[in-house]
mmCIF file of C-alpha atoms and ligand atoms in Angstrom:
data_model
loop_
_atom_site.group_PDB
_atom_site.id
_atom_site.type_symbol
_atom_site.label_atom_id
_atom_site.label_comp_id
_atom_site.label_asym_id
_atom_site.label_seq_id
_atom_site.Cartn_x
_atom_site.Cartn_y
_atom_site.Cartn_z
ATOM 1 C CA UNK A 1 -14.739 -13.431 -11.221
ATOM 2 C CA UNK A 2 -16.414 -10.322 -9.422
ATOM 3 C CA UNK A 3 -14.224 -10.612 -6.308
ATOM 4 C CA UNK A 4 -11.221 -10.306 -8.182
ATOM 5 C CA UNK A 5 -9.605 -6.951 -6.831
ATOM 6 C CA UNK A 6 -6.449 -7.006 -9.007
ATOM 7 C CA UNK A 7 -4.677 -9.128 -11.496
ATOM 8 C CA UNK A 8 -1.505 -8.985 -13.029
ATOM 9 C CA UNK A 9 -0.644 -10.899 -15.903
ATOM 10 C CA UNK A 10 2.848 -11.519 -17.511
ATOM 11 C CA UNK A 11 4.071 -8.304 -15.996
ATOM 12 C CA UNK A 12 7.109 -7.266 -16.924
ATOM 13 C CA UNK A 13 8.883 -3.988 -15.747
ATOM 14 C CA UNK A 14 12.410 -3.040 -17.395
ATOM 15 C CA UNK A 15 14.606 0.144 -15.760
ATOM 16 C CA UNK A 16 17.283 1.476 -18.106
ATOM 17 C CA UNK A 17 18.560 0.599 -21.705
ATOM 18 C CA UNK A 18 21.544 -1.102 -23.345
ATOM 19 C CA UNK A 19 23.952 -1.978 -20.716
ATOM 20 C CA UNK A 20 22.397 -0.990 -17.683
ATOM 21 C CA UNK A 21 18.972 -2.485 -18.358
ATOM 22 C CA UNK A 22 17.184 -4.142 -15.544
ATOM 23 C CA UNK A 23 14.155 -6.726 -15.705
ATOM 24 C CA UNK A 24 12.710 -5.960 -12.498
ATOM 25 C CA UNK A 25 9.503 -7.653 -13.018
ATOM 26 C CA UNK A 26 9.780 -10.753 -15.881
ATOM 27 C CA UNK A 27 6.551 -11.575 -16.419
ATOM 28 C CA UNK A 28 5.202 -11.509 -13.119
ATOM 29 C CA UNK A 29 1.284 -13.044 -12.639
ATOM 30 C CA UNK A 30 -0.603 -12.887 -9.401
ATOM 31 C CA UNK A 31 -4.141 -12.448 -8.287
ATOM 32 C CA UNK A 32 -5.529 -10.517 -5.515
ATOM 33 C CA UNK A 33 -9.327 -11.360 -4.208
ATOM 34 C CA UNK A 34 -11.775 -9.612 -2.314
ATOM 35 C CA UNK A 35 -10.646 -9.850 1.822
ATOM 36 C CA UNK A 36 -7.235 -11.083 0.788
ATOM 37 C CA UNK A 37 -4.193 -10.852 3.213
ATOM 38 C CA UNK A 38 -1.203 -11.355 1.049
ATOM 39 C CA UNK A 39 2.422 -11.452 2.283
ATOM 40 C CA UNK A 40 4.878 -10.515 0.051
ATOM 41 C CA UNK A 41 8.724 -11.809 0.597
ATOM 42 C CA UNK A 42 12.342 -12.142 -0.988
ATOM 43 C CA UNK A 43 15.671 -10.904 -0.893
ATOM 44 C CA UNK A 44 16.762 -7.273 -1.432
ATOM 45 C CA UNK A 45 16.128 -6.297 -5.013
ATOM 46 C CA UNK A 46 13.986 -9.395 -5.913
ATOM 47 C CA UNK A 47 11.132 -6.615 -7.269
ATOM 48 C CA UNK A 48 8.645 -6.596 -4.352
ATOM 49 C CA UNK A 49 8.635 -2.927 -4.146
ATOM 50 C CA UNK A 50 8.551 -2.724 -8.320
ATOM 51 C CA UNK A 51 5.441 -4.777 -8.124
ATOM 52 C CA UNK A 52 3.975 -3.058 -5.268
ATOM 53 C CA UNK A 53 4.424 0.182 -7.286
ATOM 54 C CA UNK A 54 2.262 -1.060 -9.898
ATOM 55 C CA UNK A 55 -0.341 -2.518 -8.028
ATOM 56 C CA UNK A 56 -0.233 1.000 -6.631
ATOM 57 C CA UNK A 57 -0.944 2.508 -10.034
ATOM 58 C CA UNK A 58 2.650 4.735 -8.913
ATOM 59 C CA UNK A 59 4.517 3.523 -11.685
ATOM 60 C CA UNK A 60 3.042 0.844 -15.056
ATOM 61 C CA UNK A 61 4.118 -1.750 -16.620
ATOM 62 C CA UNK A 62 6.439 -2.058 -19.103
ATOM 63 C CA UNK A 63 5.093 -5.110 -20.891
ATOM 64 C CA UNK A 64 1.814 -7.220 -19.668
ATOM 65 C CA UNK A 65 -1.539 -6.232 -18.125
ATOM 66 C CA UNK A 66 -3.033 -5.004 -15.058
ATOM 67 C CA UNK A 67 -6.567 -5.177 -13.851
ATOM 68 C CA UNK A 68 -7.722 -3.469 -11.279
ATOM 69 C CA UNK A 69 -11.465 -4.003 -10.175
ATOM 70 C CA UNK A 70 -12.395 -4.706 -13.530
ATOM 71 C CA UNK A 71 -10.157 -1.713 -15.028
ATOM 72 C CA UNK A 72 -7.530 -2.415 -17.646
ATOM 73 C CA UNK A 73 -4.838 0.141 -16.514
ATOM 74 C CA UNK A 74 -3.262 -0.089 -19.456
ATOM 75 C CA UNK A 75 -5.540 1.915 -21.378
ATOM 76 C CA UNK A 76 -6.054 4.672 -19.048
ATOM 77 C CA UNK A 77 -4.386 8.299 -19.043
ATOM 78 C CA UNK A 78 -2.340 9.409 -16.313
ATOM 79 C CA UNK A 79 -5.460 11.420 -15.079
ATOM 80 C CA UNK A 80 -7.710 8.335 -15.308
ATOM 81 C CA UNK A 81 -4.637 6.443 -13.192
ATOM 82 C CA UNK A 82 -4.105 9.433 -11.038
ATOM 83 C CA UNK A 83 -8.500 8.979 -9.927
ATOM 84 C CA UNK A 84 -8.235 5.609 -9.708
ATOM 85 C CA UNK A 85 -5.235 5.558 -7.235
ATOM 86 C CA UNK A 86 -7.492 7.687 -5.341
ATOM 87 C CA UNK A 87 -10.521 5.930 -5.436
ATOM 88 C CA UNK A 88 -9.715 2.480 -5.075
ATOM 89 C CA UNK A 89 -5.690 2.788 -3.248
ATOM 90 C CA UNK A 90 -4.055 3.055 -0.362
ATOM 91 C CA UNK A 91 -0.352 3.111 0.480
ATOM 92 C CA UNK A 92 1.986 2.635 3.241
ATOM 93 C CA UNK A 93 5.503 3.097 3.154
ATOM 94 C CA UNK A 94 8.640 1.973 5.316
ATOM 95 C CA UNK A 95 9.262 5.674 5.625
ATOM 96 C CA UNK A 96 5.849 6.805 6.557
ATOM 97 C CA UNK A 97 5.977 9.892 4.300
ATOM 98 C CA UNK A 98 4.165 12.834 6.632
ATOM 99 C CA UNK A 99 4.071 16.275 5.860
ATOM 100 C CA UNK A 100 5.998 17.208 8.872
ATOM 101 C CA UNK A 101 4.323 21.350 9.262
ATOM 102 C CA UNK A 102 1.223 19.519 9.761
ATOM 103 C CA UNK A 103 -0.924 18.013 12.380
ATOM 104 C CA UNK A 104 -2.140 14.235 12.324
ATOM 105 C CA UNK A 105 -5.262 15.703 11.157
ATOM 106 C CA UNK A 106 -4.404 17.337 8.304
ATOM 107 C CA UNK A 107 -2.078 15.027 7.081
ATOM 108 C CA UNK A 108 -5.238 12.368 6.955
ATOM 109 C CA UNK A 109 -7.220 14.674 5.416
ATOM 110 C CA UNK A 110 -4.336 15.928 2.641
ATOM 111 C CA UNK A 111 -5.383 13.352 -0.236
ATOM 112 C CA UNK A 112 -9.402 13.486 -0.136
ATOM 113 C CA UNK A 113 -8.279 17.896 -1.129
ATOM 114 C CA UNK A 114 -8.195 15.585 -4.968
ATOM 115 C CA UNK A 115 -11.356 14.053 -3.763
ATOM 116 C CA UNK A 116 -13.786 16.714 -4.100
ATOM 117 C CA UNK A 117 -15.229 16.370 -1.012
ATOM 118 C CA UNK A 118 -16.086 19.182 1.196
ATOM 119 C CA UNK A 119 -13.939 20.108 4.223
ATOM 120 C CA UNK A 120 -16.393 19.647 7.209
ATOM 121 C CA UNK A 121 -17.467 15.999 5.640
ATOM 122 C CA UNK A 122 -13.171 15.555 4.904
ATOM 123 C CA UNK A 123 -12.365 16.147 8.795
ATOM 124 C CA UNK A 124 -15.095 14.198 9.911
ATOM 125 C CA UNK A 125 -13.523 11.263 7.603
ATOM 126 C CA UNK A 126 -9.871 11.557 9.043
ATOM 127 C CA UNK A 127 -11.267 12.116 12.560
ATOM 128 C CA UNK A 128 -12.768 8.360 11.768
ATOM 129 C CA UNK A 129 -9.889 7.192 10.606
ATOM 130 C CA UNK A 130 -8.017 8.499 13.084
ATOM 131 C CA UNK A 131 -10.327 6.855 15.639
ATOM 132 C CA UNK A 132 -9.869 3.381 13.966
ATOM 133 C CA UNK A 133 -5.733 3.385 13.817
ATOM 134 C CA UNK A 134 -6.213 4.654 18.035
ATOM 135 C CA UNK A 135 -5.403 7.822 17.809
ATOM 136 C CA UNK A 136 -7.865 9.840 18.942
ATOM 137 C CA UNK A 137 -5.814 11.749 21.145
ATOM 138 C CA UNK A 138 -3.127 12.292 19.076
ATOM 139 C CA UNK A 139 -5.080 14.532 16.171
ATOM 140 C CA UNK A 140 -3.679 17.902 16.704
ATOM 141 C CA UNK A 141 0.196 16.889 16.886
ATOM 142 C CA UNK A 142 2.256 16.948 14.129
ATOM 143 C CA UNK A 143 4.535 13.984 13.504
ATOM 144 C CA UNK A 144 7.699 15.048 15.425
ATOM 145 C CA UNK A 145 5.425 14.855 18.238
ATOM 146 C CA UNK A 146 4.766 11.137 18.137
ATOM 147 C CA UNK A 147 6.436 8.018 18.021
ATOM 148 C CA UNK A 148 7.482 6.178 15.344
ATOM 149 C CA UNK A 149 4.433 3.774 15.590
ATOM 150 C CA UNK A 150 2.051 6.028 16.035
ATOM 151 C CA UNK A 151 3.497 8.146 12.951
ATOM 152 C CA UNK A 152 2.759 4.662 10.709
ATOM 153 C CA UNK A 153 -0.286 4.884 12.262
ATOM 154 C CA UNK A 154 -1.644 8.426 11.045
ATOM 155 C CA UNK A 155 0.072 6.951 7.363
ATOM 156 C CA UNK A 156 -2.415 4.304 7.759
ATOM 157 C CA UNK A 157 -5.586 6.655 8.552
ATOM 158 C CA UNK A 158 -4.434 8.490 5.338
ATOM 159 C CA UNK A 159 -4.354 5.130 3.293
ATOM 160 C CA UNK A 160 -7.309 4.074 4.802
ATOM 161 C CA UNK A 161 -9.625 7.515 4.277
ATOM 162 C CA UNK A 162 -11.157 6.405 0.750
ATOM 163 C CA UNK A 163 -12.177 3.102 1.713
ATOM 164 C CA UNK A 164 -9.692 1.541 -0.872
ATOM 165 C CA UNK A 165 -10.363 -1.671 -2.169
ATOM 166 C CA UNK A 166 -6.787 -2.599 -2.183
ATOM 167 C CA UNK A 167 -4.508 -1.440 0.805
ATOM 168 C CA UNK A 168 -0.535 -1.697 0.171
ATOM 169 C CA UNK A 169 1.980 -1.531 2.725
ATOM 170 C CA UNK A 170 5.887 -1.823 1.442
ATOM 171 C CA UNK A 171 7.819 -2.796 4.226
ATOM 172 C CA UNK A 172 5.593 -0.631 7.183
ATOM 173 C CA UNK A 173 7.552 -1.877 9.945
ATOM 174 C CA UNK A 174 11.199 -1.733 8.493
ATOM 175 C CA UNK A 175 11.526 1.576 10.545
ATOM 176 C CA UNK A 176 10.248 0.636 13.898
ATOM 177 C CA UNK A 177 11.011 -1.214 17.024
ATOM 178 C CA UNK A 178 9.595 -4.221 17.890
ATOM 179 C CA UNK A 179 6.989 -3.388 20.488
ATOM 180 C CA UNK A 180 5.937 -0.781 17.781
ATOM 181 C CA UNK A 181 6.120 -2.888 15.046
ATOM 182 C CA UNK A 182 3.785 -5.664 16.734
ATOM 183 C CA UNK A 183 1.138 -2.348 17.452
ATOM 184 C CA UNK A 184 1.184 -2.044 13.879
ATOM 185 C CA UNK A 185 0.926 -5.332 12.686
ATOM 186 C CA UNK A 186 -1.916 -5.828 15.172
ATOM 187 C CA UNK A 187 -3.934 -2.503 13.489
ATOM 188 C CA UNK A 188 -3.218 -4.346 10.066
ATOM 189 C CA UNK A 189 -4.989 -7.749 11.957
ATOM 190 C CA UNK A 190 -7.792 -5.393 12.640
ATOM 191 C CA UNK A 191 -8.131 -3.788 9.611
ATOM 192 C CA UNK A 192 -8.420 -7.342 7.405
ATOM 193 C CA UNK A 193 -10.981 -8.479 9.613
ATOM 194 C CA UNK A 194 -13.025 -5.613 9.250
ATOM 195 C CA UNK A 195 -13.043 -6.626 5.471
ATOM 196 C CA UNK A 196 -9.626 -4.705 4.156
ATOM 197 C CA UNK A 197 -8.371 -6.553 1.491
ATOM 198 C CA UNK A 198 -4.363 -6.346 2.237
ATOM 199 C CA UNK A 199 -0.789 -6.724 0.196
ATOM 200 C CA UNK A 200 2.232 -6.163 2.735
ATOM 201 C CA UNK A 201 6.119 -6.620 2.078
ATOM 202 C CA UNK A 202 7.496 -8.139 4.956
ATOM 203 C CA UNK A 203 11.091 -9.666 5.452
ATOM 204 C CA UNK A 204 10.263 -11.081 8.628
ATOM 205 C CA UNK A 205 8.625 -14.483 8.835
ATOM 206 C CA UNK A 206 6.371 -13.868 12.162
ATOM 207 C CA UNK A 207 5.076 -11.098 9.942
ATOM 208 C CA UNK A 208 4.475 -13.475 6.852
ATOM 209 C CA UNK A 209 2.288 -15.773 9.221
ATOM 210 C CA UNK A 210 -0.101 -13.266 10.411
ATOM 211 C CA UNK A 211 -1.238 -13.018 6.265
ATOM 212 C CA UNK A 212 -3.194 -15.385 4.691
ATOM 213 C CA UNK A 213 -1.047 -16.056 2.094
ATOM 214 C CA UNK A 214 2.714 -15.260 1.279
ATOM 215 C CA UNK A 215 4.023 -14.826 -2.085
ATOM 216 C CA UNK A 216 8.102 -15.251 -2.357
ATOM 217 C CA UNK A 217 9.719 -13.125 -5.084
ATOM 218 C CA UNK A 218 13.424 -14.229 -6.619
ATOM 219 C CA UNK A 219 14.253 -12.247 -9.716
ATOM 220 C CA UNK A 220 11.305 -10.737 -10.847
ATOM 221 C CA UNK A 221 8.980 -13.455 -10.108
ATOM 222 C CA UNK A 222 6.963 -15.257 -7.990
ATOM 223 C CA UNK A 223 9.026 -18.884 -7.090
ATOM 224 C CA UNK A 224 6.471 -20.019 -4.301
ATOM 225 C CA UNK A 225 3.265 -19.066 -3.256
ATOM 226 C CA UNK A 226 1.465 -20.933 -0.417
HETATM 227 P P1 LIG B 301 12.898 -5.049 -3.739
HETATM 228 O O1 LIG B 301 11.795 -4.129 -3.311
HETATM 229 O O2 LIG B 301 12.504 -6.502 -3.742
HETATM 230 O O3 LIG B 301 14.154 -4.826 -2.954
HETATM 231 P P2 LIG B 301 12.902 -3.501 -6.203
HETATM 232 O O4 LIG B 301 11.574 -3.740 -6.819
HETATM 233 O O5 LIG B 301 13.103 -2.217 -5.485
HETATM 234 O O6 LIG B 301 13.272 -4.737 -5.262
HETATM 235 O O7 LIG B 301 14.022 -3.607 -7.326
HETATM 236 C C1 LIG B 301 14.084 -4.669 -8.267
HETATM 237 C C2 LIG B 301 15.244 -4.398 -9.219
HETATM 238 O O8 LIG B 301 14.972 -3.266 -10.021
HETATM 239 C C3 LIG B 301 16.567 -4.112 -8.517
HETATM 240 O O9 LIG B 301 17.600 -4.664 -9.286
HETATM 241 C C4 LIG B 301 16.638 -2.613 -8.532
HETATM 242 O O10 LIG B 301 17.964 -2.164 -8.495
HETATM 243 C C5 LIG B 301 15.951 -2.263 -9.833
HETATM 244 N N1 LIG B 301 15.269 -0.949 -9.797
HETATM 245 C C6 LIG B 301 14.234 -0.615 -8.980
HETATM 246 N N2 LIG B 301 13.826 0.640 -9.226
HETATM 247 C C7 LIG B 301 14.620 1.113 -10.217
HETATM 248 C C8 LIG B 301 14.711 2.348 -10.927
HETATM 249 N N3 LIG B 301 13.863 3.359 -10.669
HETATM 250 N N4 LIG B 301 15.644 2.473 -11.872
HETATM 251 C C9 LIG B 301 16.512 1.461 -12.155
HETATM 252 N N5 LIG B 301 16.482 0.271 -11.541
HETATM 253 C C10 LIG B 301 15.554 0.087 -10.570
HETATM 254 MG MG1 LIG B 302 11.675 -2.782 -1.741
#
C-alpha cells in the first residue's frame, strides 16, 4: 500500500540478559498511514517510549521488522539509519532537548549541518519553521529566554525542518502547564491538517481525543486500538 508510512511487524525489543532481561516490546505490530494522527497511551513502563524509539530509527529492534516508507530498516547500516532519520524523522521529546548557548535559530537549523544543505538556504528553512510553530519574534533568543511552551515550540521547528514523513512526539507536554500545553497541542492540530502525518504519547485523555486514533500499550503490546 503506497500510503503506508511505517509498519512494524512482530516487534520485539529485549533490554538486558539472564536475570535482568526485559521484553519491552513482545511482538508489537502497528501501522502508520499517510496523514495519520495516532495517540499512543498506557501505564508507566508499558513500552510506548521503546516503540517510539524505533519508529524513530534511535534505537532497532531486537527481533521483527520495520518498514519505513518502503525501507526495511533491518538491513540498513547505522549510516544508512543515521540518513534516513534525517530524511524522513522528526522528534519531540518531554524534555525538549535545546542546545542552551544557542539562539532559537540555530538550534532549528543544528540538524540540516548533516543535511548538506547550504547555510543561507538552512536559515531561510528554520526562519519558516520558525514562522509556522509562531515564533517569529522569538528567533534570536536562546531557550532560557522563553517559556516552556515556546521552548517545545522551537523543538518542533527543528523536527519539522526536513519535511519528515513521520513526526514523533514522546510525551511533549509532560513538562508544561496547562495553558502551555493546550498552545502546543493546538500547533500539533495545525500541523496534521496541513498534511503531517503524527505519532504522540500522551497520558492524558483530552490529549488522546484530539488524534485520530489511540493505540493503548500494556506490556509490550498493543491491547486496544480504536
Ligand atoms: P514507557 O515509555 O511506556 O514508560 P518504556 O518503553 O520506557 O516504557 O519501557 C518499557 C520497559 O523497558 C520498562 O520495563 C523499562 O524499564 C524497560 N527499559 C526501557 N529502556 C531500557 C533500557 N535502556 N535498558 C533496560 N530496560 C529498559
Ligand atoms: Mg516513556
Amino acid at each position: 500500500m503506497d500510503n503506508l508510512v511505517a509498519k512494524l511487524s512482530n516487534v520485539s525489543k529485549v533490554y538486558g540478559e539472564g536475570d535482568l532481561e526485559v521484553k519491552a516490546l513482545d511482538s508489537l505490530n502497528l501501522e502508520v498511514h499517510r496523514g495519520d494522527y495516532l495517540a499512543v497511551m498506557g501505564a508507566s513502563g508499558s513500552g510506548k517510549s521503546t516503540a517510539m524509539n524505533i519508529l524513530g530509527c534511535l534505537d532497532r529492534p531486537t527481533f521483527g521488522k520495520y518498514q519505513l516508507n518502503g525501507n526495511s530498516v533491518e538491513q540498513l547500516t547505522d549510516d544508512a539509519l543515521a540518513d534516513l532519520r534525517n530524511q524522513e524523522l522528526g522528534f519531540v521529546f518531554q524534555q525538549f532537548h535545546l542546545l542552551q548557548d544557542a539562539t532559537a535559530l540555530e538550534n532549528v537549523m543544528l540538524p540540516m549541518l548533516y543535511a548538506c544543505i547550504p547555510p543561507s538556504e538552512r536559515q531561510e528553512l528554520a526562519e519558516e519553521a520558525l514562522n509556522k510553530v509562531g515564533l517569529t519574534d522569538r528567533m534570536k533568543n536562546r531557550p532560557n529566554q522563553l517559556s516552556g511552551g515556546q521552548q517545545q515550540r522551537v523543538a518542533i521547528a527543528r523536527a519539522i525542518i526536513n519535511s519528515p514523513s513521520l513526526l514523533l512526539a514522546d510525551e511533549p507536554t509532560g513538562a508544561l502547564d496547562s495553558s502551555t500545553t493546550e498552545d502546543v497541542l493546538n500547533l500539533f492540530d495545525d500541523l496534521h491538517a496541513q498534511g503531517i502525518t503524527l505519532v504522540l504519547v500522551t497520558h492524558e485523555d483530552e490529549v488522546a481525543l484530539r488524534a485520530k486514533r489511540r493505540a493503548l500499550f500494556k506490556d509490550g503490546r498493543i491491547i486496544k486500538i480504536s
